[in-house]
mmCIF file of C-alpha atoms in Angstrom:
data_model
loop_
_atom_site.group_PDB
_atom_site.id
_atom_site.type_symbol
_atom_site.label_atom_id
_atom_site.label_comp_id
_atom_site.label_asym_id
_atom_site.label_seq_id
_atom_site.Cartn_x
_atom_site.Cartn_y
_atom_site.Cartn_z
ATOM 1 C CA UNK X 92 66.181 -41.567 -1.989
ATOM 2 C CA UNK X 93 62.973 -42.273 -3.788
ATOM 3 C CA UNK X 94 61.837 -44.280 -0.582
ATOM 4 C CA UNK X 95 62.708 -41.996 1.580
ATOM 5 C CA UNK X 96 60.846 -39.015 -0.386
ATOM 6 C CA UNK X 97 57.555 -41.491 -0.058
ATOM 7 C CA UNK X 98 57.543 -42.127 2.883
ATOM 8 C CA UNK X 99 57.590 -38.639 3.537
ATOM 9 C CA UNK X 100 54.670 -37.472 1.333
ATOM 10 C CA UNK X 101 53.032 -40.524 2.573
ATOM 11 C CA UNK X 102 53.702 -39.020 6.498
ATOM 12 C CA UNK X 103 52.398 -35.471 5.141
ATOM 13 C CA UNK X 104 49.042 -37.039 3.171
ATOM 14 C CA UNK X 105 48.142 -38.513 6.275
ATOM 15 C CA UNK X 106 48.292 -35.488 8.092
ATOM 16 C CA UNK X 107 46.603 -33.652 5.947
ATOM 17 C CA UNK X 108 44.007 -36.217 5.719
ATOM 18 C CA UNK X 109 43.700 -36.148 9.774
ATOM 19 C CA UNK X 110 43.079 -31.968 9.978
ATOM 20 C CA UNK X 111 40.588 -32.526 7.148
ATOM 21 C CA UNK X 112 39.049 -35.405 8.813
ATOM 22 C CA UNK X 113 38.794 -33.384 12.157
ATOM 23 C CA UNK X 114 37.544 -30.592 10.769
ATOM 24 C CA UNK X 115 34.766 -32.330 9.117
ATOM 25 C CA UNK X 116 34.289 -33.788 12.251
ATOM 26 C CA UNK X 117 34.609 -30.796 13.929
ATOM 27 C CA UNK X 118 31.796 -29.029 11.474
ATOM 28 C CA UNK X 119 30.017 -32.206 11.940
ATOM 29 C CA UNK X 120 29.580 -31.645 15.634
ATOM 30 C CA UNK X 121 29.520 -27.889 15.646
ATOM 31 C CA UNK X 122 25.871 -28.417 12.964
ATOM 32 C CA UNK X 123 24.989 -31.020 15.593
ATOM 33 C CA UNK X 124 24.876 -29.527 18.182
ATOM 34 C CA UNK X 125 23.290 -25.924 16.496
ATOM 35 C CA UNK X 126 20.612 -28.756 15.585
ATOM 36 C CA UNK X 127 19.870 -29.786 18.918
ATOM 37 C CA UNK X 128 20.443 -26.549 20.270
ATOM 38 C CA UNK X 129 17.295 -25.094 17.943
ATOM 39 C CA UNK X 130 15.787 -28.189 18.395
ATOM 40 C CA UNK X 131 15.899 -27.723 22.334
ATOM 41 C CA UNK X 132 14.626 -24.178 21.983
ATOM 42 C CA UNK X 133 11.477 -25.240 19.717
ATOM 43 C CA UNK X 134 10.514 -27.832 22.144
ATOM 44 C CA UNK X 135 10.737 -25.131 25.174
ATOM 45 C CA UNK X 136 9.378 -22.180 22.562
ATOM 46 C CA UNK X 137 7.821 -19.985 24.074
ATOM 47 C CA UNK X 138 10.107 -18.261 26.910
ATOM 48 C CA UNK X 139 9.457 -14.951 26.662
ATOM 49 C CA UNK X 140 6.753 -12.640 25.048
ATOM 50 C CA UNK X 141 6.002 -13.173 21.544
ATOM 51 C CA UNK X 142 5.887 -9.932 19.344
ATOM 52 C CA UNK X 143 3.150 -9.269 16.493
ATOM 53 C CA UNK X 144 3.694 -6.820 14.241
ATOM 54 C CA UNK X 145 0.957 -4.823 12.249
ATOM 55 C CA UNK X 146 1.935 -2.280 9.744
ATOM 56 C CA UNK X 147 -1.102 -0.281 10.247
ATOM 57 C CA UNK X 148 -1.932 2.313 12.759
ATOM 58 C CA UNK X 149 -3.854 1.095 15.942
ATOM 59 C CA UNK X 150 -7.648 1.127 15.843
ATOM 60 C CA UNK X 151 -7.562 0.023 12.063
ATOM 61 C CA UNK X 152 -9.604 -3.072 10.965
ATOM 62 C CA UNK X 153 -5.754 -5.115 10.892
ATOM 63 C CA UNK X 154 -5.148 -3.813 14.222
ATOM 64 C CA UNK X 155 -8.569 -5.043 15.758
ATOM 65 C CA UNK X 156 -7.947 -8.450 14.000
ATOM 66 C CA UNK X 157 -4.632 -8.480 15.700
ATOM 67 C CA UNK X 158 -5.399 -7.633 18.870
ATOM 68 C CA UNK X 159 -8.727 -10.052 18.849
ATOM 69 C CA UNK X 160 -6.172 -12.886 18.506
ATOM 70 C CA UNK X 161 -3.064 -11.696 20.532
ATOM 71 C CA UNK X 162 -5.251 -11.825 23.624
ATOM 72 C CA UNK X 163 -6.172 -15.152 23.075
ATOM 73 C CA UNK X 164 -2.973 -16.657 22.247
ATOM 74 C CA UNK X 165 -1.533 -15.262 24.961
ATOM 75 C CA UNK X 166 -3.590 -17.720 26.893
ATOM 76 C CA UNK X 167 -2.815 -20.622 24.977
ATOM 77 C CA UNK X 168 1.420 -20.223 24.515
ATOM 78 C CA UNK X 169 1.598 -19.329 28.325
ATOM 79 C CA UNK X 170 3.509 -15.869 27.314
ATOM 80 C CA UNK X 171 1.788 -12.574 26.361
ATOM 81 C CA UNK X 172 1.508 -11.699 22.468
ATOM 82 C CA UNK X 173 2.060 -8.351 21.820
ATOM 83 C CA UNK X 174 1.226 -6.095 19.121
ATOM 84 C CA UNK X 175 3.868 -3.992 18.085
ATOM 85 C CA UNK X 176 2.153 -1.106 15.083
ATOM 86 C CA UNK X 177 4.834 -0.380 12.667
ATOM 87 C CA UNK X 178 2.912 1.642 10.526
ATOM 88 C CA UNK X 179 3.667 3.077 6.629
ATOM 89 C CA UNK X 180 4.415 1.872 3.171
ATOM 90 C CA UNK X 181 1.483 0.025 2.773
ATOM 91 C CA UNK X 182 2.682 -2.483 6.048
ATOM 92 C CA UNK X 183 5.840 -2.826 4.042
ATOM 93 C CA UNK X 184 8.432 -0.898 6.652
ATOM 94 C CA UNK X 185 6.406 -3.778 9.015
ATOM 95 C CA UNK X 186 6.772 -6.775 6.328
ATOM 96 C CA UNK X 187 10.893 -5.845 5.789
ATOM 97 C CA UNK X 188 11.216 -5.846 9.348
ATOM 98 C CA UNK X 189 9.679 -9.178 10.102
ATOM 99 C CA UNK X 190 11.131 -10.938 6.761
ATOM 100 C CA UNK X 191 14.882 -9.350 8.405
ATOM 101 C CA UNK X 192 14.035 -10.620 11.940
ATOM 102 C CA UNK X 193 15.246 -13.739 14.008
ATOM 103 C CA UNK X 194 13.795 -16.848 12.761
ATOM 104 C CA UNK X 195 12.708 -17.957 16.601
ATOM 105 C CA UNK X 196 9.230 -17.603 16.711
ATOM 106 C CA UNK X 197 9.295 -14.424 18.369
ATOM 107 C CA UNK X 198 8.824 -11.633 15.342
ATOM 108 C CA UNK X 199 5.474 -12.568 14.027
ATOM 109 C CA UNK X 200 3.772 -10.703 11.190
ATOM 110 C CA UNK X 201 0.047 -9.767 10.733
ATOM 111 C CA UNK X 202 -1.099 -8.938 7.279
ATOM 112 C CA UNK X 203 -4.450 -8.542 4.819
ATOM 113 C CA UNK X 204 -4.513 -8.722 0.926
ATOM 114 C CA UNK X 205 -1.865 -6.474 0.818
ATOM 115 C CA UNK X 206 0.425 -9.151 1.201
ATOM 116 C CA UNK X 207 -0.277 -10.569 -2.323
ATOM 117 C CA UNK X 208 -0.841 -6.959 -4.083
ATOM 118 C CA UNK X 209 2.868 -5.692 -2.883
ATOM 119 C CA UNK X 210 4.267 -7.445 -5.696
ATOM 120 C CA UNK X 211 2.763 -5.930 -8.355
ATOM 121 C CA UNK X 212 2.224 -2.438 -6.879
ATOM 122 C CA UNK X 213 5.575 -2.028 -5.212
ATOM 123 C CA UNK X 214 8.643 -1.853 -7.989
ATOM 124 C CA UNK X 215 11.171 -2.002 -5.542
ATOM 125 C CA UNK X 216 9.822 -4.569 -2.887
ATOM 126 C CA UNK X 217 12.698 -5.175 -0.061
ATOM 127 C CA UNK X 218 10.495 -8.742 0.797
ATOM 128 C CA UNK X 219 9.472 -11.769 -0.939
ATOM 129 C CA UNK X 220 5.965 -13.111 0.090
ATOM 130 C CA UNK X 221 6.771 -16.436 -1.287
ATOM 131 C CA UNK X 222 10.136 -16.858 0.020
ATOM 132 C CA UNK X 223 11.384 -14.688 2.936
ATOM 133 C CA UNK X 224 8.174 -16.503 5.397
ATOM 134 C CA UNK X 225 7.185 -19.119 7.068
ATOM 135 C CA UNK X 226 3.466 -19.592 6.777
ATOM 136 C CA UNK X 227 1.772 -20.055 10.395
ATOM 137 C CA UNK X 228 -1.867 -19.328 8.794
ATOM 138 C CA UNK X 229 -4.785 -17.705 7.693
ATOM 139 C CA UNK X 230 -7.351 -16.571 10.574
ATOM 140 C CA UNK X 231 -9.547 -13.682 9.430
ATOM 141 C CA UNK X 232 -11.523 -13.284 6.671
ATOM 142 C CA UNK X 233 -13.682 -9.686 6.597
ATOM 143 C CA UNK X 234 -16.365 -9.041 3.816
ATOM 144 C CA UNK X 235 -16.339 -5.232 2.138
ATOM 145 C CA UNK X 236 -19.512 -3.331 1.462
ATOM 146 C CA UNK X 237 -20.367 -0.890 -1.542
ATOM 147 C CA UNK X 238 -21.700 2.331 0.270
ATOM 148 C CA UNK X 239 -22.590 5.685 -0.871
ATOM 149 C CA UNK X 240 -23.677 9.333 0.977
ATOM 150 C CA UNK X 241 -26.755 9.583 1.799
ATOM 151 C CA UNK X 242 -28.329 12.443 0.047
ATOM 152 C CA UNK X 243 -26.606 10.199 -3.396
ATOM 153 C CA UNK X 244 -30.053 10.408 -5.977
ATOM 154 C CA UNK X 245 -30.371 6.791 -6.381
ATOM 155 C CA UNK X 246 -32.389 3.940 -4.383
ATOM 156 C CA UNK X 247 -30.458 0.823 -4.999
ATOM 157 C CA UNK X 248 -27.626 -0.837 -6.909
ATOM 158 C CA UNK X 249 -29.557 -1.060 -10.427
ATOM 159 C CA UNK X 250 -29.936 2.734 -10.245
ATOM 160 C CA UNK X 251 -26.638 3.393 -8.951
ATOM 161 C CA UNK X 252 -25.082 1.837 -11.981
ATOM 162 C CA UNK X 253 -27.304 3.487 -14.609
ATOM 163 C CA UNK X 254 -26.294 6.717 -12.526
ATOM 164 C CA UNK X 255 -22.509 6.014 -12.491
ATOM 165 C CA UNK X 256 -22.651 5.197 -15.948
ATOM 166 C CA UNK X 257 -24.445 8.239 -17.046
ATOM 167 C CA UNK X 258 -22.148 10.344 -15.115
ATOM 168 C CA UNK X 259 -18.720 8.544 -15.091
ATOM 169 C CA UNK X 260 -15.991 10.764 -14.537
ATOM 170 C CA UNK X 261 -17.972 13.147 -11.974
ATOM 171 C CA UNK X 262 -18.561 10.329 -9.773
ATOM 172 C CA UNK X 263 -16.013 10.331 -7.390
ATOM 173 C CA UNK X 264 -14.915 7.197 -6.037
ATOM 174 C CA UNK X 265 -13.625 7.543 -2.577
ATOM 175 C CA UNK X 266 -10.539 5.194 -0.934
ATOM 176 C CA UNK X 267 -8.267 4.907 1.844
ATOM 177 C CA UNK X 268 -5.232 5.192 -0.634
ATOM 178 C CA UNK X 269 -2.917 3.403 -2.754
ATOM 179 C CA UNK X 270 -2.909 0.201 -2.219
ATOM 180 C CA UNK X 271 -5.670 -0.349 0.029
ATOM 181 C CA UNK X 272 -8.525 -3.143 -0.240
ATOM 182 C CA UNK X 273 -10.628 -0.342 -0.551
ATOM 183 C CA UNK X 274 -8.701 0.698 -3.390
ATOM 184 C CA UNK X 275 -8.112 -2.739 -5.155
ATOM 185 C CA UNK X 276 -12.301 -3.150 -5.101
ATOM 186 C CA UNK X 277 -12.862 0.440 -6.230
ATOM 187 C CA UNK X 278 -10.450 -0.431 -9.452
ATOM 188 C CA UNK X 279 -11.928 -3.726 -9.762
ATOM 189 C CA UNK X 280 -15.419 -2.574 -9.039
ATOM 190 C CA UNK X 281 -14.442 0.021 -12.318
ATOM 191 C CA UNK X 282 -13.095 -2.561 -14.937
ATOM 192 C CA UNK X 283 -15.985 -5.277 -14.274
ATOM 193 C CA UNK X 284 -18.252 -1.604 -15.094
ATOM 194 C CA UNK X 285 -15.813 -0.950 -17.959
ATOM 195 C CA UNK X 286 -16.511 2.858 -16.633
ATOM 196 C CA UNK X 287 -13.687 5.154 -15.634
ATOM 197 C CA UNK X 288 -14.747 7.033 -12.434
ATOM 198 C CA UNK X 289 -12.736 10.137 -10.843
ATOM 199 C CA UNK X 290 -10.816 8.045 -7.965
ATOM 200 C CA UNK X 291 -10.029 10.219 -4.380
ATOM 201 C CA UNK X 292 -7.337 8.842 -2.304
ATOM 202 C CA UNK X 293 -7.440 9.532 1.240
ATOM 203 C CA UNK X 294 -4.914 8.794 4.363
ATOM 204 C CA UNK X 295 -6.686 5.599 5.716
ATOM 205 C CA UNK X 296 -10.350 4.867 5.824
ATOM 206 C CA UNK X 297 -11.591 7.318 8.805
ATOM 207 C CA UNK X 298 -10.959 10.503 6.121
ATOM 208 C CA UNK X 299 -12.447 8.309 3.523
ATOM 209 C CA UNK X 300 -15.976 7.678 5.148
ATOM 210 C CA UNK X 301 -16.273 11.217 7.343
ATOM 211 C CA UNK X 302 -15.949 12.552 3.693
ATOM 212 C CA UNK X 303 -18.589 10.308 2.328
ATOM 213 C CA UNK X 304 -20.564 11.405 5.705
ATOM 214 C CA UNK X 305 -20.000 14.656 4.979
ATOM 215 C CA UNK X 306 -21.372 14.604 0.950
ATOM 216 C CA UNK X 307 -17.693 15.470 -0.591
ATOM 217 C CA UNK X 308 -17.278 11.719 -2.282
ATOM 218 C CA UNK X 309 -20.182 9.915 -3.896
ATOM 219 C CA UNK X 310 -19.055 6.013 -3.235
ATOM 220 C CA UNK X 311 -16.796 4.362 -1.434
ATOM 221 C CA UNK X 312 -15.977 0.589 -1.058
ATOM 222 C CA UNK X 313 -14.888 -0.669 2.737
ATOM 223 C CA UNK X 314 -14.989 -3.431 4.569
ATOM 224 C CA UNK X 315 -17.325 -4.027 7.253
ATOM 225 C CA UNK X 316 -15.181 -3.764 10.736
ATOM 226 C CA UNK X 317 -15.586 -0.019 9.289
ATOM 227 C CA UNK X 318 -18.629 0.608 7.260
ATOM 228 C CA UNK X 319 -21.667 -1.288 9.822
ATOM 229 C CA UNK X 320 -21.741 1.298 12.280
ATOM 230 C CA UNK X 321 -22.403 3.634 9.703
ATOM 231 C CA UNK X 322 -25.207 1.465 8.000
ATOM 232 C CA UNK X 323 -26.776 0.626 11.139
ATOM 233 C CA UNK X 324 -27.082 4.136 12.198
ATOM 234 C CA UNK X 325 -28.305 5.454 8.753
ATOM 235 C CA UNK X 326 -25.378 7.633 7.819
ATOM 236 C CA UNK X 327 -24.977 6.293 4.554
ATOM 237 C CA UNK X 328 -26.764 4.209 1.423
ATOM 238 C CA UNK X 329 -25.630 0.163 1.342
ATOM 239 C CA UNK X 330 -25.535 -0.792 -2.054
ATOM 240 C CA UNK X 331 -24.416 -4.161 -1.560
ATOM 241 C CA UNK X 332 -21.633 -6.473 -0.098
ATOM 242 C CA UNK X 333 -18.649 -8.275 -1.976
ATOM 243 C CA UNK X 334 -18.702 -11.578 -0.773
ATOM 244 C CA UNK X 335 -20.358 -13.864 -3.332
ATOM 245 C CA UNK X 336 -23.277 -14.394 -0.980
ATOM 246 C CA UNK X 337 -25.332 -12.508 1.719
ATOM 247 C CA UNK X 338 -23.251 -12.296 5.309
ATOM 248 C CA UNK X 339 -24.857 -12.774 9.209
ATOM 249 C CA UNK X 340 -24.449 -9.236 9.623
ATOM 250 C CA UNK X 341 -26.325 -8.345 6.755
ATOM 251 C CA UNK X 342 -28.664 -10.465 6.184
ATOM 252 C CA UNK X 343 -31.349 -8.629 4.071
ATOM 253 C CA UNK X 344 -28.420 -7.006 1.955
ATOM 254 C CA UNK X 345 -27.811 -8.872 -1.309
ATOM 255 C CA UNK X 346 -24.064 -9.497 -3.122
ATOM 256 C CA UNK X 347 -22.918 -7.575 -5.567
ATOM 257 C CA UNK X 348 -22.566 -11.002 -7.479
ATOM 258 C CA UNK X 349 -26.699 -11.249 -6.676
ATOM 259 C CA UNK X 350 -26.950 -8.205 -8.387
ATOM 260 C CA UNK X 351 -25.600 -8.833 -11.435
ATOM 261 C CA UNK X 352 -21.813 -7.618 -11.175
ATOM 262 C CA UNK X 353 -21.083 -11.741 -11.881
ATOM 263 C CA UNK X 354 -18.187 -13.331 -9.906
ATOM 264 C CA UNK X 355 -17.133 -10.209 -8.222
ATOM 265 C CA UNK X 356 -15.684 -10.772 -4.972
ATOM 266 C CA UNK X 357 -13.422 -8.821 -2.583
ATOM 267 C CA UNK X 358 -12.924 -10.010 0.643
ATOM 268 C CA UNK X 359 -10.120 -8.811 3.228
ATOM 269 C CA UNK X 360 -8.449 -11.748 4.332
ATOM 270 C CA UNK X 361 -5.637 -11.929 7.326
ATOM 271 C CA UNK X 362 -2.739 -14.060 7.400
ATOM 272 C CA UNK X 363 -0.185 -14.715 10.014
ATOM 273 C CA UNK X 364 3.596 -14.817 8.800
ATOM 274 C CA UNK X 365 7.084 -15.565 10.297
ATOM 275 C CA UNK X 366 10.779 -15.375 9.452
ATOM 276 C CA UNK X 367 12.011 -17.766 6.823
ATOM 277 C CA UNK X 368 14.039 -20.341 8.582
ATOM 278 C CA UNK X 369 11.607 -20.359 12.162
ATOM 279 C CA UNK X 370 11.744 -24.072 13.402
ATOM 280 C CA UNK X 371 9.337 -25.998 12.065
ATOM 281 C CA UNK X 372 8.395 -27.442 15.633
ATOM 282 C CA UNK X 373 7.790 -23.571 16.492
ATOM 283 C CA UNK X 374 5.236 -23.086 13.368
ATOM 284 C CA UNK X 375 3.569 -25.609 14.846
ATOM 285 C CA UNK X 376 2.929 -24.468 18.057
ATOM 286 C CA UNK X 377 2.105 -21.366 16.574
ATOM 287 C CA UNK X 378 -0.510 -22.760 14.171
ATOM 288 C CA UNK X 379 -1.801 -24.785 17.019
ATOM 289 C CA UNK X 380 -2.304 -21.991 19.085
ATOM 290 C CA UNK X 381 -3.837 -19.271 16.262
ATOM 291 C CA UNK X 382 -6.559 -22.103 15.302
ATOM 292 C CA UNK X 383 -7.508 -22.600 19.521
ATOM 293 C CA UNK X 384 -7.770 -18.519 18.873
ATOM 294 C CA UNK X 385 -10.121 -18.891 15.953
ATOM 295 C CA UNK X 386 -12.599 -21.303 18.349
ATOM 296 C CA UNK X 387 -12.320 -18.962 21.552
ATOM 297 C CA UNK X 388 -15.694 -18.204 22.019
ATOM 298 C CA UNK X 389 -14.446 -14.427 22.745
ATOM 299 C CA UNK X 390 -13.267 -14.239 19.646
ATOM 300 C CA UNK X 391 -15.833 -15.620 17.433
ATOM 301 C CA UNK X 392 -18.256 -13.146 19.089
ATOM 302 C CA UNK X 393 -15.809 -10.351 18.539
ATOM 303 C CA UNK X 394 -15.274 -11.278 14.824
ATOM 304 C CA UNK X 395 -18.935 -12.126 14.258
ATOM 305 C CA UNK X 396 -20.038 -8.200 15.942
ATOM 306 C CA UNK X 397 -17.914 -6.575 13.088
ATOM 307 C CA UNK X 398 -19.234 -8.821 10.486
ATOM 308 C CA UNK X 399 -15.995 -10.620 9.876
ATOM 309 C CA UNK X 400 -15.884 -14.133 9.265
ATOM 310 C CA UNK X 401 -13.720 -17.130 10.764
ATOM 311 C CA UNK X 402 -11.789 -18.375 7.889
ATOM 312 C CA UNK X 403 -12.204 -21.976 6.967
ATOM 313 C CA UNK X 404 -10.265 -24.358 9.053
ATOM 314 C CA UNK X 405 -8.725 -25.742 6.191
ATOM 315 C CA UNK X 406 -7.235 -22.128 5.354
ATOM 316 C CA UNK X 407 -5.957 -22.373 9.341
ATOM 317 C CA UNK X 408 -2.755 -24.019 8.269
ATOM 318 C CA UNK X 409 0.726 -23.400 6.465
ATOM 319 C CA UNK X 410 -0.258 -24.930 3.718
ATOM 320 C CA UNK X 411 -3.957 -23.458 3.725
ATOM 321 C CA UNK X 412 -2.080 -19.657 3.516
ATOM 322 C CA UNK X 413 0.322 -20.760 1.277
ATOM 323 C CA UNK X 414 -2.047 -21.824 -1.756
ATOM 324 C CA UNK X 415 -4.149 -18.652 -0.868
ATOM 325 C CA UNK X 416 -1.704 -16.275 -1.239
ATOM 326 C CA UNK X 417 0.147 -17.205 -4.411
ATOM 327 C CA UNK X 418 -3.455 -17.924 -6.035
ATOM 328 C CA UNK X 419 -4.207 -14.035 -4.299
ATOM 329 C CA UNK X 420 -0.945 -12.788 -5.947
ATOM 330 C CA UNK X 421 -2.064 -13.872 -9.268
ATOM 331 C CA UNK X 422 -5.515 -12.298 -9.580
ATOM 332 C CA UNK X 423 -4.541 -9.116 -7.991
ATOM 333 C CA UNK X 424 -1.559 -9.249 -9.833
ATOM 334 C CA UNK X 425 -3.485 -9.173 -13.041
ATOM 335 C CA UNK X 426 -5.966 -6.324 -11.824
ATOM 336 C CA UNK X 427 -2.993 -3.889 -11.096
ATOM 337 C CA UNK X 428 -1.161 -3.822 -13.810
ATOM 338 C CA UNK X 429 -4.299 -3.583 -16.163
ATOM 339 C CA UNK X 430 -5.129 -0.380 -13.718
ATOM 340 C CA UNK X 431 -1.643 0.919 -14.345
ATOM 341 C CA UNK X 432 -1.213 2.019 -11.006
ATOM 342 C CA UNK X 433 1.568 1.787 -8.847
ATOM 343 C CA UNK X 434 2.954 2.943 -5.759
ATOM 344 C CA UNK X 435 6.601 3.714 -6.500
#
C-alpha cells in the first residue's frame, strides 16, 4: 500500500514538475523571442515617420527649435520627422502624452526648462522627468535678454536698478505666464534684487512684448528667438543679456553677470525626450541623428540668426541631458518654492 501510494505521488511530482518546466520554458521562449523581436525592430528603426511633439503653439521659440531640427533629421533617419503641437499646461498635456506613448522610437518629445521647473510648480504632475524618459539629448541652448519700453526714463542697467528700486511695486514686470522662462528670470531677476516688483502675466510672449511695445509694462525678460527683432529695429531699451558672457548676436551688449547682478544666468535650453522603455539601439540612432542635426550647416545658420546657441557636444548625449536636467531641477526647484508660486 505504502509503495503503491509512492509511486503514485512520485508519477504526479513528475508531472507537475514537467508543466512547470514547460512553462518556464515556454516563458523562456515567449521573452526570447519579444527580445529579438524588439531587437529586430531597433536594428530596422525607422519604418515609418517619426512624430515630435511640442507642447507649445506653432511659431513659438520651442516650435522654431523643433522644426529647425525635424527637417534635418528627416534627412538623416531616411523617414520624415514631424512636429505634432500639443499645446497647454505648460507642455504638460504634450509631456503626459509622450511619457504614456509606445516606447518605439516613434513619440518623441521636445522640451525647454520647463521640463525641470514642472516639478516644483505643478502639485499634481501626471509625469516623472527622471523616470518616465529616455534621454536622446540636449540640442538647443537660447540666451534671454532684459528689455524694457522705450520711452522707460533710464539709459542703462545701473539706472534701471536705482529706478526699479526706487519705485518697486509700480514697476511692472511683464511675462508670458506661469511657468514660463520668462517668468522663472523675472522671479529670479527679483530675489537676486531682493525688490518685489508688480508681476503681469500674459498668454505667451507675443501679448507680453506688443504690451511692452505699446508702453503698458515697464520690463520684460525674453529670450532672444523673440526679443532681437525688436532690438535691432529700436522698439525697445536692451538692458542686458543672461548668459554669463556677451553672445555673437550681441556683441556690444554686456551680461547681466558683467553688470554686477553676480552669477545670474538664465538660459533656455532644449532637450529631446522619449518613452521610458524605447530600445536602447533606437536612442542611439536617435542621438546619432539629432547631433548630425546640430552640425547641418542649415541649422547652425538658422540657430546662430536668432541668437541661439548649439549646445555643447558633450550635452548632445543621454547622459549629457540627464546630469543637466536633474542639476536644472534642483536650482529651479529652489527658486520656486522661495517665490511661492505655483500653478495648481
Amino acid at each position: 500500500m505504502f509503495k503503491e501510494t509512492f509511486t503514485a505521488g512520485r508519477r504526479q511530482v513528475l508531472k507537475s514538475t514537467g508543466l512547470a518546466a514547460i512553462s518556464f520554458a515556454s516563458a523562456v521562449f515567449g521573452m526570447g523571442a519579444m527580445l529579438a523581436s524588439s531587437a529586430a525592430s531597433a536594428q530596422t528603426y525607422p519604418t515609418k515617420p517619426v512624430t515630435l511633439v511640442v507642447g507649445f503653439a506653432a511659431g513659438g521659440p520651442t516650435d522654431i527649435v523643433a522644426r529647425s531640427l525635424a527637417q534635418s533629421m528627416t534627412k538623416t533617419l531616411g523617414q520624415a520627422v514631424a512636429v505634432d503641437n500639443k499645446p497647454g499646461a505648460g507642455a504638460t498635456i504634450a509631456g503626459n502624452l509622450v511619457a504614456k506613448a509606445k516606447p518605439d522610437g516613434y513619440t518623441l518629445f521636445i522640451h525647454h526648462n520647463g521640463m525641470a521647473t514642472a516639478p516644483a510648480l505643478y502639485r499634481k504632475l501626471p509625469f516623472n522627468p527622471l523616470t518616465d524618459y529616455e534621454y536622446i539629448g540636449q540640442a538647443v541652448d537660447v540666451p534671454m535678454t532684459l528689455i524694457g519700453r522705450q520711452d522707460l526714463p533710464v539709459k542703462n542697467f545701473e539706472e534701471l536698478v536705482a529706478w526699479i528700486k526706487a519705485n518697486k511695486a509700480k514697476v511692472n514686470l511683464a511675462n508670458a505666464g506661469l511657468g514660463a522662462v520668462s517668468h522663472l528670470c523675472g522671479t529670479l531677476f527679483q530675489q537676486t534684487l531682493a525688490t518685489d516688483l508688480t508681476t503681469v502675466p500674459f498668454n505667451g510672449t507675443a501679448p507680453a512684448l506688443t504690451a511692452l511695445m505699446g508702453g503698458h509694462v515697464d520690463v520684460l525678460c525674453d529670450q532672444t528667438t523673440q526679443t532681437i527683432p525688436h532690438i535691432n529695429a529700436g522698439k525697445v531699451k536692451l538692458f542686458g543679456v543672461t548668459t554669463k558672457s556677451r553672445i555673437g548676436a550681441l556683441p556690444n551688449t554686456p551680461s547681466l553677470h558683467e553688470q554686477g547682478l553676480k552669477d545670474f544666468e538664465v538660459v533656455v535650453w532644449h532637450g529631446v525626450y522619449a518613452p521610458k522603455g524605447t530600445p536602447k539601439p533606437v536612442i542611439d540612432t536617435l542621438t546619432a541623428a539629432l547631433q548630425t542635426a546640430l552640425k547641418d550647416p542649415e541649422v547652425m545658420k538658422r540657430m546662430k540668426d536668432l541668437g541661439a546657441e548649439i549646445t555643447p557636444v558633450s550635452k548632445q548625449t543621454p547622459d549629457g541631458l540627464r546630469t543637466h536636467l536633474g542639476a536644472e531641477i534642483e536650482k529651479w526647484g529652489k527658486v520656486i518654492r522661495a517665490a511661492g508660486q505655483y500653478a495648481d
